[in-house]
Coordinates of C-alpha atoms in Angstrom, one line a residue:
M20 CA 4.3 -56.3 20.2
S21 CA 2.9 -59.8 20.5
N22 CA -0.6 -60.4 21.5
S23 CA 0.6 -62.0 24.8
S24 CA 2.7 -58.9 25.7
V25 CA -0.2 -56.6 24.9
G26 CA -2.6 -58.7 26.8
G27 CA -0.2 -58.7 29.8
D28 CA -0.2 -54.9 29.7
V29 CA -4.0 -54.8 29.4
F30 CA -4.3 -57.0 32.5
F31 CA -1.7 -55.0 34.4
V32 CA -3.3 -51.6 33.8
L33 CA -6.8 -53.1 34.4
M34 CA -5.7 -54.5 37.8
G35 CA -4.3 -51.0 38.6
A36 CA -7.6 -49.4 37.6
I37 CA -9.6 -51.9 39.8
L38 CA -7.3 -51.2 42.8
V39 CA -7.7 -47.4 42.5
F40 CA -11.4 -47.8 42.0
A41 CA -11.5 -49.7 45.3
M42 CA -9.8 -46.7 46.9
H43 CA -13.0 -44.8 46.3
G44 CA -14.7 -47.2 48.8
G45 CA -11.9 -46.1 51.1
F46 CA -12.7 -42.5 50.6
A47 CA -16.3 -43.3 51.4
F48 CA -15.7 -45.2 54.6
L49 CA -13.1 -42.7 55.8
E50 CA -15.8 -40.1 55.5
V51 CA -18.5 -42.4 57.0
G52 CA -16.4 -42.9 60.1
T53 CA -15.5 -39.2 60.5
V54 CA -18.9 -37.5 60.0
R55 CA -21.8 -37.8 62.5
H56 CA -24.3 -40.6 62.2
K57 CA -26.9 -38.4 60.6
N58 CA -24.6 -37.8 57.6
Q59 CA -23.3 -41.3 56.9
V60 CA -25.6 -42.2 54.0
N61 CA -24.8 -38.9 52.3
A62 CA -21.1 -39.7 52.5
L63 CA -21.7 -43.0 50.7
V64 CA -24.0 -41.7 48.1
K65 CA -21.7 -38.7 47.3
I66 CA -18.6 -40.7 46.6
L67 CA -20.5 -43.2 44.3
V68 CA -22.4 -40.6 42.4
D69 CA -19.4 -38.4 42.0
F70 CA -17.5 -41.4 40.5
A71 CA -20.4 -42.0 38.0
I72 CA -20.5 -38.3 37.0
S73 CA -16.7 -38.2 36.7
T74 CA -16.6 -41.3 34.4
V75 CA -19.2 -39.8 32.0
V76 CA -17.7 -36.3 31.7
Y77 CA -14.1 -37.6 31.5
F78 CA -15.1 -40.0 28.8
F79 CA -16.9 -37.4 26.6
V80 CA -14.9 -34.3 27.5
G81 CA -12.1 -34.5 30.0
Y82 CA -9.8 -37.1 28.4
S83 CA -9.9 -35.2 25.1
F84 CA -8.9 -32.0 26.9
A85 CA -5.9 -33.8 28.5
Y86 CA -4.7 -36.2 25.8
G87 CA -6.5 -35.1 22.6
T88 CA -8.2 -38.5 22.1
S89 CA -11.9 -38.9 21.4
F90 CA -13.8 -42.1 22.1
L91 CA -16.6 -41.2 19.6
V92 CA -15.4 -43.7 17.0
D93 CA -16.5 -47.3 16.1
A94 CA -15.7 -50.2 18.5
A95 CA -13.3 -51.8 16.0
T96 CA -11.1 -48.6 16.2
L97 CA -11.4 -48.4 19.9
S98 CA -10.2 -52.0 20.3
G99 CA -7.0 -51.1 18.4
G100 CA -8.0 -50.7 14.8
G101 CA -6.0 -47.6 14.1
G102 CA -5.6 -44.0 15.0
D103 CA -4.6 -43.2 18.6
F104 CA -5.9 -46.6 20.0
E105 CA -3.5 -49.4 21.1
L106 CA -4.1 -53.1 20.4
Q107 CA -6.6 -55.1 22.5
G108 CA -8.2 -52.1 24.1
L109 CA -5.1 -51.0 26.0
T110 CA -6.0 -47.4 25.5
L111 CA -9.4 -48.1 27.0
V112 CA -8.0 -49.6 30.2
K113 CA -5.6 -46.7 30.4
F114 CA -8.7 -44.4 30.2
F115 CA -10.3 -46.5 33.1
F116 CA -7.1 -46.1 35.1
L117 CA -6.9 -42.4 34.6
T118 CA -10.6 -42.0 35.3
T119 CA -10.1 -43.3 38.8
F120 CA -7.5 -40.6 39.3
A121 CA -9.8 -37.9 37.9
A122 CA -12.6 -39.1 40.1
A123 CA -10.4 -38.7 43.2
I124 CA -10.7 -34.9 42.8
P125 CA -14.4 -34.8 44.0
A126 CA -13.8 -37.7 46.4
I127 CA -11.1 -35.6 48.1
I128 CA -13.3 -32.5 48.1
S129 CA -16.2 -34.4 49.6
G130 CA -14.5 -34.9 52.9
G131 CA -13.9 -31.2 53.4
I132 CA -17.4 -30.0 52.6
A133 CA -19.2 -32.8 54.5
E134 CA -22.3 -32.3 56.6
R135 CA -23.6 -29.0 55.2
M136 CA -23.3 -29.1 51.4
K137 CA -26.3 -29.4 49.1
F138 CA -26.2 -32.3 46.7
L139 CA -27.0 -30.7 43.4
P140 CA -24.2 -28.1 43.4
Q141 CA -21.7 -30.7 44.4
C142 CA -22.7 -32.8 41.4
L143 CA -22.4 -29.8 39.1
A144 CA -19.0 -28.9 40.5
T145 CA -17.9 -32.5 39.9
A146 CA -18.9 -32.3 36.2
A147 CA -17.1 -28.9 35.8
L148 CA -13.9 -30.0 37.6
V149 CA -13.5 -33.4 36.1
G150 CA -14.7 -32.4 32.6
I151 CA -12.6 -29.3 32.2
G152 CA -10.7 -28.0 35.2
Y153 CA -8.6 -31.0 36.3
P154 CA -7.8 -32.3 32.7
L155 CA -6.3 -28.9 31.7
F156 CA -3.7 -29.2 34.4
E157 CA -3.3 -33.0 34.0
G158 CA -2.6 -32.5 30.3
I159 CA 0.0 -29.8 31.0
V160 CA 2.0 -32.1 33.3
W161 CA 1.4 -35.6 31.9
N162 CA 0.9 -34.9 28.2
G163 CA 3.2 -31.8 27.7
N164 CA 0.3 -29.6 26.7
F165 CA 0.9 -25.8 26.2
G166 CA 4.7 -26.2 26.3
L167 CA 5.3 -25.7 30.1
Q168 CA 7.2 -29.0 30.5
S169 CA 9.4 -28.3 27.4
W170 CA 10.2 -24.8 28.8
L171 CA 11.1 -26.2 32.2
E172 CA 13.4 -28.8 30.7
L173 CA 15.1 -26.4 28.4
T174 CA 15.6 -23.8 31.1
F175 CA 16.3 -25.9 34.2
G176 CA 17.4 -29.2 32.8
A177 CA 14.4 -31.2 33.7
G178 CA 10.6 -30.9 33.5
F179 CA 8.2 -31.0 36.4
H180 CA 8.3 -34.6 37.8
D181 CA 5.1 -35.9 39.3
F182 CA 5.1 -39.6 38.7
A183 CA 1.8 -40.6 40.3
G184 CA 0.1 -37.3 41.2
S185 CA 1.2 -35.8 44.5
V186 CA 0.4 -32.4 42.9
V187 CA -1.7 -33.3 39.8
V188 CA -4.2 -35.3 41.9
H189 CA -3.8 -34.7 45.6
A190 CA -2.6 -31.1 45.9
V191 CA -5.0 -30.0 43.2
G192 CA -7.9 -31.8 45.0
G193 CA -6.9 -30.4 48.4
W194 CA -6.5 -26.8 47.3
I195 CA -9.8 -26.9 45.4
A196 CA -11.3 -28.2 48.6
L197 CA -9.9 -25.4 50.6
A198 CA -11.6 -22.8 48.4
A199 CA -14.9 -24.8 48.6
V200 CA -14.7 -25.0 52.4
L201 CA -14.0 -21.3 52.8
L202 CA -16.9 -20.4 50.6
L203 CA -19.2 -22.9 52.4
G204 CA -18.4 -21.8 55.9
T205 CA -18.3 -23.7 59.2
R206 CA -20.8 -26.3 60.4
L207 CA -23.4 -25.1 62.9
G208 CA -22.1 -25.5 66.4
R209 CA -18.4 -26.0 65.4
Y210 CA -17.2 -22.9 67.1
D211 CA -18.9 -20.9 69.8
A212 CA -19.6 -17.1 69.8
K213 CA -16.1 -16.4 71.1
G214 CA -14.5 -18.6 68.4
R215 CA -13.6 -21.5 70.7
V216 CA -13.6 -24.9 69.2
I217 CA -16.5 -27.2 70.0
G218 CA -15.5 -30.8 69.6
I219 CA -17.4 -33.0 67.1
P220 CA -16.1 -36.5 67.6
P221 CA -16.0 -39.1 64.8
S222 CA -19.0 -41.4 64.6
S223 CA -17.0 -44.6 64.2
I224 CA -13.3 -45.3 64.5
P225 CA -13.6 -48.8 63.0
W226 CA -15.3 -47.3 59.8
L227 CA -12.6 -44.6 59.6
A228 CA -9.9 -47.3 60.0
L229 CA -11.5 -49.4 57.3
G230 CA -11.4 -46.5 54.9
S231 CA -7.7 -45.9 55.6
W232 CA -6.9 -49.6 55.1
M233 CA -8.8 -49.7 51.8
L234 CA -7.0 -46.6 50.6
C235 CA -3.6 -47.9 51.7
V236 CA -4.0 -51.2 49.9
G237 CA -5.3 -49.6 46.7
W238 CA -2.5 -47.0 46.7
F239 CA -0.1 -49.7 45.5
G240 CA -2.1 -49.8 42.4
F241 CA -2.2 -46.0 42.3
N242 CA 1.6 -45.8 42.4
V243 CA 3.0 -49.0 40.9
M244 CA 0.6 -49.3 38.0
T245 CA 1.2 -45.7 36.9
A246 CA 4.0 -47.3 35.0
G247 CA 1.4 -48.3 32.3
S248 CA 2.9 -51.6 31.3
L249 CA 4.5 -54.7 32.7
G250 CA 7.8 -53.9 31.2
A251 CA 8.0 -50.5 32.9
A252 CA 6.8 -51.8 36.4
S253 CA 9.3 -51.0 39.2
G254 CA 9.7 -52.6 42.6
L255 CA 11.4 -49.4 43.7
V256 CA 8.0 -47.6 43.4
A257 CA 6.4 -50.3 45.6
I258 CA 9.0 -50.2 48.4
N259 CA 9.1 -46.4 48.3
S260 CA 5.3 -46.4 48.8
L261 CA 5.6 -48.8 51.7
M262 CA 8.4 -46.8 53.4
A263 CA 6.6 -43.5 53.1
M264 CA 3.4 -45.0 54.4
V265 CA 5.0 -46.4 57.6
G266 CA 6.9 -43.2 58.0
G267 CA 3.7 -41.3 58.0
I268 CA 2.1 -43.7 60.5
L269 CA 5.0 -43.4 63.0
T270 CA 5.3 -39.7 63.1
A271 CA 1.6 -39.1 63.2
L272 CA 1.5 -41.6 66.2
V273 CA 4.1 -39.5 68.0
V274 CA 3.1 -36.0 67.0
G275 CA -0.6 -36.8 67.3
R276 CA -0.2 -38.3 70.7
N277 CA -1.7 -41.7 69.9
D278 CA -4.8 -40.3 68.4
P279 CA -6.3 -43.0 66.1
G280 CA -7.6 -40.5 63.6
F281 CA -4.2 -39.0 63.1
V282 CA -2.5 -42.5 63.0
H283 CA -4.8 -43.7 60.2
N284 CA -4.5 -40.5 58.3
G285 CA -0.8 -40.4 58.8
A286 CA -0.5 -43.5 56.6
L287 CA -2.3 -41.6 53.8
A288 CA -0.2 -38.4 54.3
G289 CA 2.9 -40.4 53.7
L290 CA 1.4 -42.0 50.6
V291 CA 0.2 -38.7 49.2
A292 CA 3.7 -37.2 49.6
V293 CA 5.6 -40.1 48.0
C294 CA 3.5 -40.2 44.8
A295 CA 5.6 -37.6 42.9
G296 CA 9.0 -39.1 43.5
S297 CA 8.2 -42.7 44.2
D298 CA 10.0 -43.8 41.0
I299 CA 13.2 -42.0 41.6
M300 CA 13.8 -41.7 45.4
H301 CA 15.8 -44.1 47.7
P302 CA 13.7 -46.0 50.2
V303 CA 15.4 -44.1 53.1
G304 CA 14.5 -40.8 51.4
S305 CA 10.9 -42.0 51.0
L306 CA 10.8 -42.9 54.7
I307 CA 11.9 -39.4 55.6
V308 CA 9.4 -37.8 53.1
G309 CA 6.5 -39.9 54.5
G310 CA 7.6 -39.2 58.1
L311 CA 7.6 -35.5 57.5
A312 CA 4.3 -35.7 55.8
G313 CA 2.7 -37.5 58.8
A314 CA 3.9 -34.7 61.1
L315 CA 2.8 -32.0 58.6
F316 CA -0.7 -33.5 58.5
V317 CA -1.1 -33.4 62.3
K318 CA 0.2 -29.9 62.7
G319 CA -1.7 -28.7 59.6
F320 CA -4.9 -30.2 60.8
E321 CA -4.5 -28.5 64.2
L322 CA -3.7 -25.2 62.6
C323 CA -6.6 -25.4 60.2
Q324 CA -9.2 -26.3 62.8
N325 CA -8.0 -24.5 65.9
K326 CA -6.1 -21.4 64.8
L327 CA -7.5 -20.6 61.3
K328 CA -11.0 -21.8 62.2
I329 CA -11.4 -23.5 58.9
D330 CA -14.0 -26.3 59.3
D331 CA -12.4 -28.9 56.9
V332 CA -14.2 -31.9 58.3
L333 CA -11.7 -34.7 57.2
G334 CA -8.7 -32.4 57.0
V335 CA -8.4 -32.8 53.3
W336 CA -6.5 -29.6 52.8
P337 CA -3.7 -30.5 55.2
L338 CA -3.8 -34.2 54.1
H339 CA -3.9 -33.8 50.3
G340 CA -3.2 -30.1 49.8
L341 CA -0.2 -29.5 52.1
C342 CA 1.2 -33.1 51.9
G343 CA 0.7 -33.1 48.1
L344 CA 2.6 -29.7 48.0
W345 CA 5.4 -31.2 50.1
G346 CA 5.5 -34.3 47.9
G347 CA 6.0 -32.2 44.7
I348 CA 8.9 -30.3 46.3
A349 CA 10.4 -33.4 48.0
A350 CA 10.8 -35.2 44.7
G351 CA 13.2 -32.4 43.7
I352 CA 15.2 -32.9 46.9
F353 CA 15.3 -36.7 47.6
G354 CA 15.2 -37.6 43.9
L355 CA 18.7 -36.1 43.5
E356 CA 21.6 -38.5 43.0
S357 CA 23.5 -36.8 45.8
L358 CA 20.7 -38.0 48.2
G359 CA 20.6 -41.5 46.8
G360 CA 17.9 -40.9 44.2
L361 CA 18.0 -41.7 40.5
G362 CA 18.4 -38.0 39.4
G363 CA 16.8 -36.4 36.4
V364 CA 14.9 -33.8 38.4
S365 CA 15.4 -30.1 39.1
L366 CA 14.3 -28.5 42.4
V367 CA 13.5 -25.3 40.6
S368 CA 11.2 -27.1 38.2
Q369 CA 9.6 -28.9 41.1
L370 CA 9.0 -25.6 42.9
I371 CA 7.5 -23.9 39.8
G372 CA 5.3 -26.9 38.9
T373 CA 4.1 -27.4 42.5
F374 CA 3.2 -23.8 43.3
A375 CA 1.7 -23.3 39.8
G376 CA -0.5 -26.4 40.5
V377 CA -1.7 -25.2 43.9
A378 CA -2.4 -21.6 42.7
Y379 CA -4.3 -23.0 39.7
A380 CA -6.3 -25.3 42.0
F381 CA -7.2 -22.7 44.5
A382 CA -8.3 -20.2 41.8
L383 CA -10.3 -23.0 40.1
G384 CA -12.1 -23.8 43.3
L385 CA -13.0 -20.2 43.9
V386 CA -14.4 -19.9 40.4
V387 CA -16.4 -23.1 40.3
Y388 CA -17.8 -23.1 43.9
G389 CA -18.0 -19.3 43.9
G390 CA -20.1 -19.4 40.7
L391 CA -22.4 -22.1 42.1
K392 CA -22.8 -20.2 45.4
A393 CA -23.9 -17.1 43.5
V394 CA -26.3 -18.9 41.2
I395 CA -27.9 -21.7 43.2
G396 CA -26.3 -21.6 46.7
L397 CA -24.0 -24.2 48.3
R398 CA -25.3 -24.8 51.7
L399 CA -28.2 -26.8 53.3
S400 CA -30.7 -24.7 55.3
A401 CA -30.0 -24.6 59.0
E402 CA -33.0 -26.8 59.6
D403 CA -31.7 -29.4 57.2
E404 CA -28.2 -29.3 58.5
R405 CA -29.5 -29.9 62.1
K406 CA -31.7 -32.8 60.7
G407 CA -28.7 -34.2 58.9
A408 CA -28.0 -34.7 55.2
D409 CA -29.2 -38.3 55.3
L410 CA -32.8 -37.4 56.0
A411 CA -32.8 -34.0 54.4
I412 CA -31.4 -35.2 51.0
H413 CA -31.9 -39.0 50.8
K414 CA -34.9 -39.4 53.1
I415 CA -33.3 -42.4 54.9
S416 CA -30.8 -42.9 57.7
A417 CA -27.9 -45.3 58.0
T418 CA -30.1 -47.6 60.2
P419 CA -33.6 -47.4 58.8
E420 CA -34.9 -50.3 60.9
S421 CA -34.0 -48.5 64.1
D422 CA -35.9 -45.4 62.9
I423 CA -39.1 -47.5 62.4
L424 CA -38.8 -49.0 65.9
R425 CA -38.5 -45.7 67.7

């Protein structure tokens, strides 16, 4: 390859990494707008610190688990001087790109455990999940580790197809979050003594909306730049992402009865679901997949909060867990040539890969958060929870000047 073509690929992947990095701001503001005012600072700090921890553990441990490459070599080699490293640091920007995916796992979990989780155990959980837990499954799907993909292809004609992470990232994050939320328990005052729901309204619809917009914009880097090079970039991925997003918005609008929280999360539900098959589905298929995901999120959120009494603050299990599961299966349906897709997928492989992913993620969440609960505990004291995580953990509120003037 010429220097100009390698440089183009470096720039392409770097822009994707930057776009997905910006999505973490979206995670933060989506949580800021949903939690109560007394927990807004904690939401911002959690997402940023989780990203920092994720980067360090993924650099030293996680990437090696997934792809067998260590960065503990000299800078000349890292820049493309031999071994597993591509020219002009292309491998390094690919690491940056994949780090933003890995760091999405704790960012997803953060929304479910908000308002009552202690800070240290969440930091330790992030290190364990991004350093070991997530890369093990990532390597199985995206690097062919342990032979599962080869077996699926040999047995069913195609491996498990998850182009941009409906299952690898979103379903895994969502099902880990479900385990964490169940172990953590409900917020004080969320349900009364008879189990009736006590409403806790969002603190700021504009902040929530900003978070959704940031995530939507960055998602086109998440999906399109997964191609890994300029030569492999596909406009089909972009238009499929767009159609799934608007499908999710419209069905969430109708099924959610104009609720702004549902509408803004409906866009994300559609994008979660389209990740797996965004490179092989027809745009009409993507519109259907996204539309069904928007409705699935609304009904899943209502089931989670009202029927099952699971206090998942941002609804990350229905949004990422259920819609990610649907996306993995949908790729095996709407990716078929008979439904306008490009083919090369097997519904049986999609079912096996998807359910293996969610089972692994839920078990992983129980192990990591269950272990931490047994050793150091997960939850803030009742006093600190009533005070709010901002003052209890960070000793400052979202509006420090107003506190002084009281």
